[in-house]
Amino acid sequence: MKNNAIASRDVDFAKWYTDVVRSAKLADYSSVKGCIVIEPNGYAIWERMQEILDKKFKELGHVNCQMPLLIPENLLKKETELVEGFAPEVAWVTSGGQKELEERLCIRPTSETLFCDYYRDHVKSHRDLPMLYNQWCNVLRWEKETRPFLRSREFLWQEGHTIHATEEEAMKEVDQMMGVYHWFHNEILAIPSIRGRKTDKEKFAGAEYTLTNEALMYNGVALQAGTSHYFGQKFAKAYGVTFTNKENKEEYVYQTSWGTTTRMIGGLIMVHSDDYGLVLPPRIAPKQVVIIPIGDSEKVSTLAQQYQETLRKEGITAFIDNSEKSPGFKFAEAEVQGIPIRIEIGERDLEKGEVTFVRRDTREKCIEKMDIDLVSYIKNLLNTIQNDMYQRALKRRENLTFEAHNLKEMEEILNKQPGFIHAMWCGDVACEEKIKEIKGCKSRCILEDAEKIDDVCVCCGKKAKHVVVWALQY
Amino acid sequence: MKNNAIASRDVDFAKWYTDVVRSAKLADYSSVKGCIVIEPNGYAIWERMQEILDKKFKELGHVNCQMPLLIPENLLKKETELVEGFAPEVAWVTSGGQKELEERLCIRPTSETLFCDYYRDHVKSHRDLPMLYNQWCNVLRWEKETRPFLRSREFLWQEGHTIHATEEEAMKEVDQMMGVYHWFHNEILAIPSIRGRKTDKEKFAGAEYTLTNEALMYNGVALQAGTSHYFGQKFAKAYGVTFTNKENKEEYVYQTSWGTTTRMIGGLIMVHSDDYGLVLPPRIAPKQVVIIPIGDSEKVSTLAQQYQETLRKEGITAFIDNSEKSPGFKFAEAEVQGIPIRIEIGERDLEKGEVTFVRRDTREKCIEKMDIDLVSYIKNLLNTIQNDMYQRALKRRENLTFEAHNLKEMEEILNKQPGFIHAMWCGDVACEEKIKEIKGCKSRCILEDAEKIDDVCVCCGKKAKHVVVWALQY
């Protein structure tokens, strides 16, 4: 049954999105303009994201730390490009403890400055390198228009900041971490995504280059899904971070940073969810299986208990919904909250020796014998759901991926159905700006090893240098 | 060998403390006055604390969420006592996005206001209750004097905020969570601690009552180690949080909050560490066993590898220190960083079929046969260390626990050797204030079921109501 609290995805995508966020109880607006409350259902997804990414970061030798929330204005200003990039969107603390501050402090929009400040005093020799630090924290950017998860003034993220003795090693790190984000989106979130390099116009303020992972939402609008930056020695020079290299000479360190945010929850919704609410890929779902007993016979509750125990022993997050609500209400709730598998255990079915399994992604019902090999059945089904969700998202993306050979074609595509547009580019920022005039279409990334489509730039007709993916964006 | 970077604990406790923090690389000062950088070794302890507490909270039915960092001034001001309590120590954001704000926003010093604001819109019926929310986050209090972990302007904590349909249930929650903190300190941190109730003067701003867990540091100064507050309907009335009860009548909810912070890391240091650096109880140590190979023979490295694998399979966090440093340097580093067990594997010892095990807490060396039953040996040793550390701390506390029958005795004790002083109290705040004149000595907690020491108040000599623990405090 269609959920009346949720607008149709094909009719009003923007409203559908916020309806899903609210109906699945992922987040709510707060009394603080532009800031959201991440509700338990939303936060549990973030916890799963943290758990999986953090484990991977640590396997690769990274350690976590915590830098201060506040940055003194003077410290922030040392790296010109960074401050110019972020100045329009920072918030300033000007008084504390009932006194005006001598120097105002900004709430971190990102922490390159603080890490540099720390590293400067803690690295001496090449033997201290690399330093592979990461932090999970909140940051603040004073956005004008906000939407839950996609763009809010405060958001949660992880920011990795590493320093290295050589350019080569630092570049390898930038690439490696982009690989982690790509893997995480494809394998865990079931979001097919594209790796590439940002153009100079779109790269991070202060970076030499930025690698990016780009995903396409159901409506054909792109979402940046993880970035990894190479800074070279730029920040090191601005903040004086040097070390004694193997030749016993003083040298500036080579630096990287890389991050992902709670925006990924927005991406998950916009790729997979439907008119019935949230749909979560099993590998990221905080609850993978809900068991709903119908009626209160002992036989029913014994089997429910037995199922729960059997599944939990195998590391599957199963739980019985024993609340006072009606079964119908529980079905609807499990559906809107995107729990991958619902098991319905009813007395009448049990008399026939049967139990009902419902897939959330396809809403298919399968009636099975109650003495089925539960663990392998559920494990298979979870894998099938994960793979099917990825394949559906991939197919959608492929259907919304176009090629344009000139500006007119680009405009026609964007007017008809936005998506990823592959087109050649000469490397000139003027062409990027001209293309942006078409509905705000931006370069998403340069595909570094792609086969060329044309010899000339889609915009100016001069010699093309790169295959670029263009799109409207969140 | 005495670590020269560390002052003597018995000679200069304050310097010893910061020396341990710095030498064990737990935290460093930052360019932001009053704010610290929590370094990887310190943050790893916090992660262990989070892991253990979070699991317990969830087992008891709590869920995590995330409220905004900022609180509009108007919202903060709704509950008078709270705002009066915190006004002197908040920091204000007055501009964002290059504009002056219409209403200034404070950085959360605590989040009762935000939780109330949220609950007001999300609770309707007794069926929605209880709501058992918790968040892990940073808060800011504009302290004048700061010390790493013990008191810093920004700190990390968890704050649980729950609402209930009845007073009885809410009070039970307050008590239950105090039980969790007490268990955590005694069983996990090996810090013997005392449960009690704060006097009205010392309770949380806005609370009806506050339960507290109090620990005594090596130098006889007390540290508050977890508090749990009962608010009754006070906040609910200020913020309008009502529900329809079972009798179908509108009623205000009953509320609690409870929290622990990164201060606990300071407590760990001040109870257990010594002149050689940090000493960590095995149950909280991020790394329980370090294996140090001496020399680079294959036989040594094979055994080291084998030990590491064997221990890890059993869930013991063991790691080989394969860095380029000398064995002596590695021994010293393992010692200063408080790793509970150090295994030294040397070629010459192996020829004799021997391996050396070193306990960090007692610095005892045990030479054992290399084919020892490693897992049970290490498990036993970890348990022994944990228990011995608790017993030593308990003995220290018992030695520093005194009884006073009048003000003169109290003064004599505090002048000689501070500690926990048990003494009777009439319940009058005037007496608390008079006692505070003795070196700032405060009531730590009322012992609710303690046997009375005297009939009269230690201060005024009038009829006594409570046995109170008094102490100097951090």
CSV table of C-alpha atoms in Angstrom, one decimal, chain A residues 30 48 120 129 138-139 164 177 192 213 246 254 260 263 272 276 281 285 308 321 356 360 369 388 397 437 459:
chain,number,residue,atom,x,y,z
A,30,SER,CA,15.8,21.9,14.8
A,48,ARG,CA,27.5,1.6,10.7
A,120,ARG,CA,54.8,21.5,13.0
A,129,LEU,CA,57.0,10.0,9.0
A,138,ASN,CA,31.5,17.9,13.6
A,139,VAL,CA,32.2,20.9,11.3
A,164,HIS,CA,54.8,12.1,4.2
A,177,MET,CA,42.0,6.7,0.2
A,192,PRO,CA,27.9,2.6,-8.3
A,213,ASN,CA,34.1,9.8,-6.2
A,246,LYS,CA,67.4,10.9,4.7
A,254,TYR,CA,54.1,16.4,1.6
A,260,THR,CA,33.4,11.7,3.8
A,263,ARG,CA,25.9,13.5,3.2
A,272,HIS,CA,17.8,3.4,-3.4
A,276,TYR,CA,7.2,3.3,0.3
A,281,PRO,CA,21.4,-2.2,1.4
A,285,ALA,CA,21.5,-1.5,7.4
A,308,GLN,CA,16.3,-14.3,16.4
A,321,ASP,CA,9.2,-6.4,17.1
A,356,THR,CA,6.6,-15.6,5.2
A,360,ARG,CA,12.1,-4.7,1.2
A,369,LYS,CA,8.6,-24.0,5.2
A,388,ASP,CA,20.3,-6.5,-7.0
A,397,ARG,CA,23.0,5.3,-13.9
A,437,GLU,CA,25.3,28.7,-17.8
A,459,CYS,CA,32.3,24.1,-25.8
